């Protein structure tokens, strides 16, 4: 599902479900587009695609670590420390993530140059075709944003050409973000001030990566994230 108003992206979400669940899931996603904190969507697009079991790649869930962060500036320090061993451009990644607005997808930033490498810099690259597998409702009760973020981060982290991900929610009230690096999802409370319209994602990309193949994986490869195989 994706939705927009006056040309601005409002929300998007993706699920992989059994055939009999399709109508209920479509209803839930359409409701969600209308109830988004960024505003009611004028246009909602829902696409349903058939998948064979054999099309689906299973990847392990990343591990989750809660970081003791009290403020946005402290969150930036933690991000900087985590990224520094992998790139000389950690500040570019951080500035990019805190400055971008209303992107549908994520920025791809090359670790060796700090340059963007996706074809449409305003849209970014939208990770799609993923869901959780074997996750109990208990694990995620009332935490849809975290559930979806861990699923997305696990699909992204499973690709060898992604070195790290930084994420700030675009929901003005949702002030927890994360950095995912080396298969660990570092949860960062207070990554932004409440009410802020900041919100974006950046993936830091390995030098020499085949960008076209990476984008095809992120957008189109069906992936179920296995929570029973958490690392
Ligand atoms: N693929 C790529 N980028 C995306 C996608 C996607 N499927 N969905 C969102 N983005 C980008 C887009 O630029 C958004 O503006 C930005 O990420 C934030 O998206 O453990 O809710 O959906 O509690 O607002 C973090 C949870 C929640 C932390 C993140 O992101 C926790 C969240 P949002
Ligand atoms: Mg959001």
Short mmCIF file of C-alpha atoms and ligand atoms in Angstrom, two decimals:
data_model
loop_
_atom_site.label_atom_id
_atom_site.label_comp_id
_atom_site.label_asym_id
_atom_site.label_seq_id
_atom_site.Cartn_x
_atom_site.Cartn_y
_atom_site.Cartn_z
CA UNK A 1 0.00 0.00 0.00
CA UNK A 2 1.13 3.53 -0.63
CA UNK A 3 -0.73 6.75 -0.18
CA UNK A 4 -0.22 10.43 -0.89
CA UNK A 5 -1.83 13.85 -0.64
CA UNK A 6 -1.12 16.75 -2.98
CA UNK A 7 1.84 14.86 -4.40
CA UNK A 8 3.43 14.31 -0.95
CA UNK A 9 4.06 10.78 0.26
CA UNK A 10 1.89 9.97 3.30
CA UNK A 11 2.46 6.34 4.11
CA UNK A 12 3.29 2.92 2.77
CA UNK A 13 3.32 -0.63 4.05
CA UNK A 14 3.78 -4.14 2.74
CA UNK A 15 2.70 -7.59 3.89
CA UNK A 16 3.19 -11.18 2.76
CA UNK A 17 0.15 -13.23 3.77
CA UNK A 18 -1.87 -16.31 2.92
CA UNK A 19 -4.53 -15.97 0.25
CA UNK A 20 -7.44 -16.10 2.71
CA UNK A 21 -5.99 -13.14 4.65
CA UNK A 22 -5.82 -10.82 1.61
CA UNK A 23 -9.20 -9.05 2.01
CA UNK A 24 -8.70 -8.29 5.71
CA UNK A 25 -5.14 -7.10 5.18
CA UNK A 26 -6.23 -4.78 2.32
CA UNK A 27 -8.93 -3.32 4.57
CA UNK A 28 -6.46 -2.73 7.39
CA UNK A 29 -3.94 -1.07 5.07
CA UNK A 30 -6.53 1.24 3.54
CA UNK A 31 -7.64 2.31 7.02
CA UNK A 32 -4.09 3.01 7.93
CA UNK A 33 -3.63 5.38 4.98
CA UNK A 34 -6.63 7.38 6.17
CA UNK A 35 -5.49 7.52 9.79
CA UNK A 36 -1.86 8.56 9.35
CA UNK A 37 -0.49 11.22 11.73
CA UNK A 38 0.93 13.14 8.72
CA UNK A 39 -2.65 13.69 7.52
CA UNK A 40 -5.43 11.86 5.73
CA UNK A 41 -4.32 10.44 2.39
CA UNK A 42 -6.13 11.74 -0.70
CA UNK A 43 -4.95 8.82 -2.82
CA UNK A 44 -4.37 5.26 -1.69
CA UNK A 45 -2.93 2.58 -3.95
CA UNK A 46 -3.11 -1.07 -2.99
CA UNK A 47 -1.46 -3.73 -5.12
CA UNK A 48 -1.87 -7.47 -4.58
CA UNK A 49 0.62 -9.85 -6.16
CA UNK A 50 0.63 -13.65 -6.20
CA UNK A 51 3.77 -15.25 -4.77
CA UNK A 52 4.81 -18.90 -4.81
CA UNK A 53 6.46 -20.29 -1.67
CA UNK A 54 9.50 -20.99 -3.81
CA UNK A 55 9.83 -17.24 -4.63
CA UNK A 56 10.41 -16.41 -0.98
CA UNK A 57 13.82 -15.98 0.60
CA UNK A 58 14.01 -16.56 4.38
CA UNK A 59 16.48 -14.42 6.31
CA UNK A 60 17.17 -14.26 10.08
CA UNK A 61 15.94 -11.34 12.16
CA UNK A 62 18.56 -8.85 13.32
CA UNK A 63 19.19 -8.73 17.07
CA UNK A 64 17.78 -5.74 18.96
CA UNK A 65 19.83 -3.67 21.42
CA UNK A 66 18.28 -0.82 23.41
CA UNK A 67 20.65 2.16 23.67
CA UNK A 68 20.41 4.46 26.68
CA UNK A 69 19.92 7.71 24.78
CA UNK A 70 18.37 10.82 26.38
CA UNK A 71 18.43 13.43 23.61
CA UNK A 72 18.73 13.96 19.86
CA UNK A 73 22.33 15.18 20.19
CA UNK A 74 23.28 12.10 22.17
CA UNK A 75 21.55 9.95 19.53
CA UNK A 76 23.70 11.57 16.84
CA UNK A 77 26.83 10.84 18.88
CA UNK A 78 25.89 7.16 19.12
CA UNK A 79 25.20 7.01 15.36
CA UNK A 80 28.52 8.72 14.64
CA UNK A 81 30.41 6.22 16.83
CA UNK A 82 28.75 3.24 15.19
CA UNK A 83 29.34 4.46 11.62
CA UNK A 84 32.87 5.81 12.04
CA UNK A 85 34.68 2.46 11.59
CA UNK A 86 32.94 1.97 8.21
CA UNK A 87 33.15 5.34 6.54
CA UNK A 88 34.82 8.74 6.60
CA UNK A 89 31.40 10.19 5.71
CA UNK A 90 29.37 9.41 8.83
CA UNK A 91 28.43 13.09 9.16
CA UNK A 92 27.10 13.10 5.59
CA UNK A 93 24.89 10.10 6.42
CA UNK A 94 23.67 11.72 9.64
CA UNK A 95 23.03 15.15 8.08
CA UNK A 96 21.28 13.50 5.12
CA UNK A 97 18.98 11.50 7.37
CA UNK A 98 18.03 14.45 9.56
CA UNK A 99 17.55 16.91 6.70
CA UNK A 100 15.50 14.92 4.17
CA UNK A 101 11.70 15.21 4.25
CA UNK A 102 8.81 13.34 2.64
CA UNK A 103 10.81 10.74 0.80
CA UNK A 104 9.01 7.52 -0.11
CA UNK A 105 12.17 5.51 0.12
CA UNK A 106 15.69 5.46 1.48
CA UNK A 107 18.85 7.24 0.37
CA UNK A 108 21.73 5.05 -0.77
CA UNK A 109 25.04 6.60 0.29
CA UNK A 110 28.36 5.17 -0.87
CA UNK A 111 30.65 4.48 2.12
CA UNK A 112 33.81 5.38 0.18
CA UNK A 113 32.66 8.69 -1.35
CA UNK A 114 29.70 9.92 0.72
CA UNK A 115 27.81 10.35 -2.58
CA UNK A 116 24.22 9.35 -3.25
CA UNK A 117 23.90 6.43 -5.61
CA UNK A 118 20.19 5.92 -6.28
CA UNK A 119 18.62 7.01 -9.59
CA UNK A 120 15.87 9.21 -8.07
CA UNK A 121 17.19 11.19 -5.10
CA UNK A 122 13.82 12.72 -4.16
CA UNK A 123 12.02 9.37 -4.08
CA UNK A 124 14.85 7.17 -2.79
CA UNK A 125 14.64 3.38 -2.89
CA UNK A 126 11.56 1.79 -1.39
CA UNK A 127 12.14 -1.58 0.26
CA UNK A 128 9.16 -3.80 -0.40
CA UNK A 129 8.05 -7.45 -0.52
CA UNK A 130 8.86 -8.39 3.07
CA UNK A 131 7.10 -9.49 6.24
CA UNK A 132 7.71 -11.28 9.53
CA UNK A 133 7.68 -15.06 9.79
CA UNK A 134 7.22 -16.95 13.03
CA UNK A 135 6.83 -13.83 15.15
CA UNK A 136 4.36 -14.16 18.01
CA UNK A 137 1.90 -11.32 18.55
CA UNK A 138 3.39 -11.04 22.06
CA UNK A 139 6.74 -9.98 20.64
CA UNK A 140 5.24 -6.94 19.02
CA UNK A 141 2.13 -6.08 20.97
CA UNK A 142 1.18 -2.46 20.30
CA UNK A 143 4.49 -1.76 18.58
CA UNK A 144 3.71 -1.89 14.89
CA UNK A 145 6.32 0.72 14.00
CA UNK A 146 9.07 -1.27 15.70
CA UNK A 147 7.87 -4.55 14.20
CA UNK A 148 7.88 -3.18 10.68
CA UNK A 149 11.20 -1.46 11.18
CA UNK A 150 12.88 -4.66 12.42
CA UNK A 151 11.46 -6.55 9.44
CA UNK A 152 12.71 -3.91 7.00
CA UNK A 153 16.11 -3.64 8.70
CA UNK A 154 16.49 -7.44 8.61
CA UNK A 155 15.79 -7.62 4.89
CA UNK A 156 18.22 -4.77 4.24
CA UNK A 157 20.94 -6.15 6.56
CA UNK A 158 20.75 -9.54 4.86
CA UNK A 159 22.22 -8.04 1.67
CA UNK A 160 26.03 -8.15 1.71
CA UNK A 161 26.38 -4.74 0.02
CA UNK A 162 24.60 -2.79 2.77
CA UNK A 163 26.99 -1.84 5.57
CA UNK A 164 24.58 0.09 7.78
CA UNK A 165 21.15 1.71 7.99
CA UNK A 166 20.06 4.85 9.84
CA UNK A 167 16.37 5.57 10.39
CA UNK A 168 14.31 8.42 11.81
CA UNK A 169 10.52 7.98 11.74
CA UNK A 170 8.53 10.65 9.92
CA UNK A 171 5.72 10.39 12.46
CA UNK A 172 5.98 13.65 14.48
CA UNK A 173 5.04 11.78 17.67
CA UNK A 174 7.35 8.79 17.16
CA UNK A 175 10.73 9.80 18.52
CA UNK A 176 12.51 6.42 18.56
CA UNK A 177 14.80 5.62 15.64
CA UNK A 178 17.61 3.16 15.04
CA UNK A 179 20.92 2.32 13.47
CA UNK A 180 21.35 -1.21 12.13
CA UNK A 181 24.92 -2.38 11.70
CA UNK A 182 26.59 -5.82 11.82
CA UNK A 183 23.18 -7.49 12.20
CA UNK A 184 22.36 -5.51 15.35
CA UNK A 185 19.46 -3.06 15.48
CA UNK A 186 20.43 -0.34 17.95
CA UNK A 187 17.22 1.30 19.17
CA UNK A 188 17.68 5.00 19.81
CA UNK A 189 15.00 6.71 21.91
CA UNK A 190 14.77 10.54 21.63
CA UNK A 191 16.40 10.54 18.18
CA UNK A 192 14.27 13.62 17.42
CA UNK A 193 12.17 16.16 19.32
CA UNK A 194 8.44 15.43 19.55
CA UNK A 195 6.55 17.36 16.86
CA UNK A 196 9.49 17.40 14.46
CA UNK A 197 8.81 16.70 10.78
CA UNK A 198 12.21 15.06 10.38
CA UNK A 199 12.09 11.51 9.09
CA UNK A 200 14.16 9.54 6.59
CA UNK A 201 16.27 6.47 6.03
CA UNK A 202 19.78 6.06 4.68
CA UNK A 203 21.59 2.88 3.69
CA UNK A 204 25.36 3.00 3.61
CA UNK A 205 26.63 1.00 0.66
CA UNK A 206 29.80 -1.05 0.29
CA UNK A 207 32.38 0.21 -2.25
CA UNK A 208 32.06 -1.57 -5.58
CA UNK A 209 28.47 -2.70 -4.98
CA UNK A 210 26.32 -3.55 -8.00
CA UNK A 211 23.72 -0.83 -7.37
CA UNK A 212 21.19 -2.08 -9.90
CA UNK A 213 21.22 -5.59 -8.42
CA UNK A 214 20.97 -4.16 -4.89
CA UNK A 215 17.95 -2.00 -5.80
CA UNK A 216 16.29 -4.98 -7.46
CA UNK A 217 16.78 -7.02 -4.25
CA UNK A 218 15.48 -4.23 -2.01
CA UNK A 219 12.42 -3.46 -4.15
CA UNK A 220 11.43 -6.80 -5.59
CA UNK A 221 12.84 -9.83 -3.77
CA UNK A 222 10.21 -11.46 -1.55
CA UNK A 223 11.71 -11.95 1.92
CA UNK A 224 10.28 -13.39 5.12
CA UNK A 225 12.18 -12.44 8.24
CA UNK A 226 12.51 -15.40 10.56
CA UNK A 227 12.11 -14.38 14.20
CA UNK A 228 12.74 -17.89 15.44
CA UNK A 229 16.25 -17.59 14.00
CA UNK A 230 17.14 -14.30 15.71
CA UNK A 231 20.90 -13.72 15.70
N1 LIG B 1 11.79 1.54 2.19
C1 LIG B 1 12.69 2.53 2.24
N2 LIG B 1 12.53 3.63 2.96
C2 LIG B 1 11.42 3.75 3.66
C3 LIG B 1 10.42 2.75 3.69
C4 LIG B 1 10.63 1.60 2.90
N3 LIG B 1 9.75 0.63 2.83
N4 LIG B 1 9.41 3.16 4.49
C5 LIG B 1 9.77 4.35 4.96
N5 LIG B 1 10.97 4.73 4.46
C6 LIG B 1 11.72 5.96 4.72
C7 LIG B 1 10.95 7.18 4.29
O1 LIG B 1 11.89 8.15 3.88
C8 LIG B 1 10.31 7.65 5.55
O2 LIG B 1 10.15 9.03 5.58
C9 LIG B 1 11.31 7.21 6.62
O3 LIG B 1 11.93 6.04 6.10
C10 LIG B 1 10.67 6.91 7.94
O4 LIG B 1 9.64 5.97 7.71
O5 LIG B 1 12.32 0.25 17.28
O6 LIG B 1 8.17 4.32 11.38
O7 LIG B 1 7.72 4.57 8.26
O8 LIG B 1 10.72 1.63 17.93
O9 LIG B 1 8.06 6.78 9.49
C11 LIG B 1 11.42 3.07 13.86
C12 LIG B 1 11.06 2.16 14.98
C13 LIG B 1 10.16 3.39 13.09
C14 LIG B 1 12.06 2.27 16.06
C15 LIG B 1 10.53 3.95 11.79
O10 LIG B 1 9.67 4.87 9.82
C16 LIG B 1 11.68 1.31 17.17
C17 LIG B 1 9.33 4.38 11.00
P1 LIG B 1 8.64 5.57 8.83
MG1 LIG B 2 5.96 6.83 9.12
#
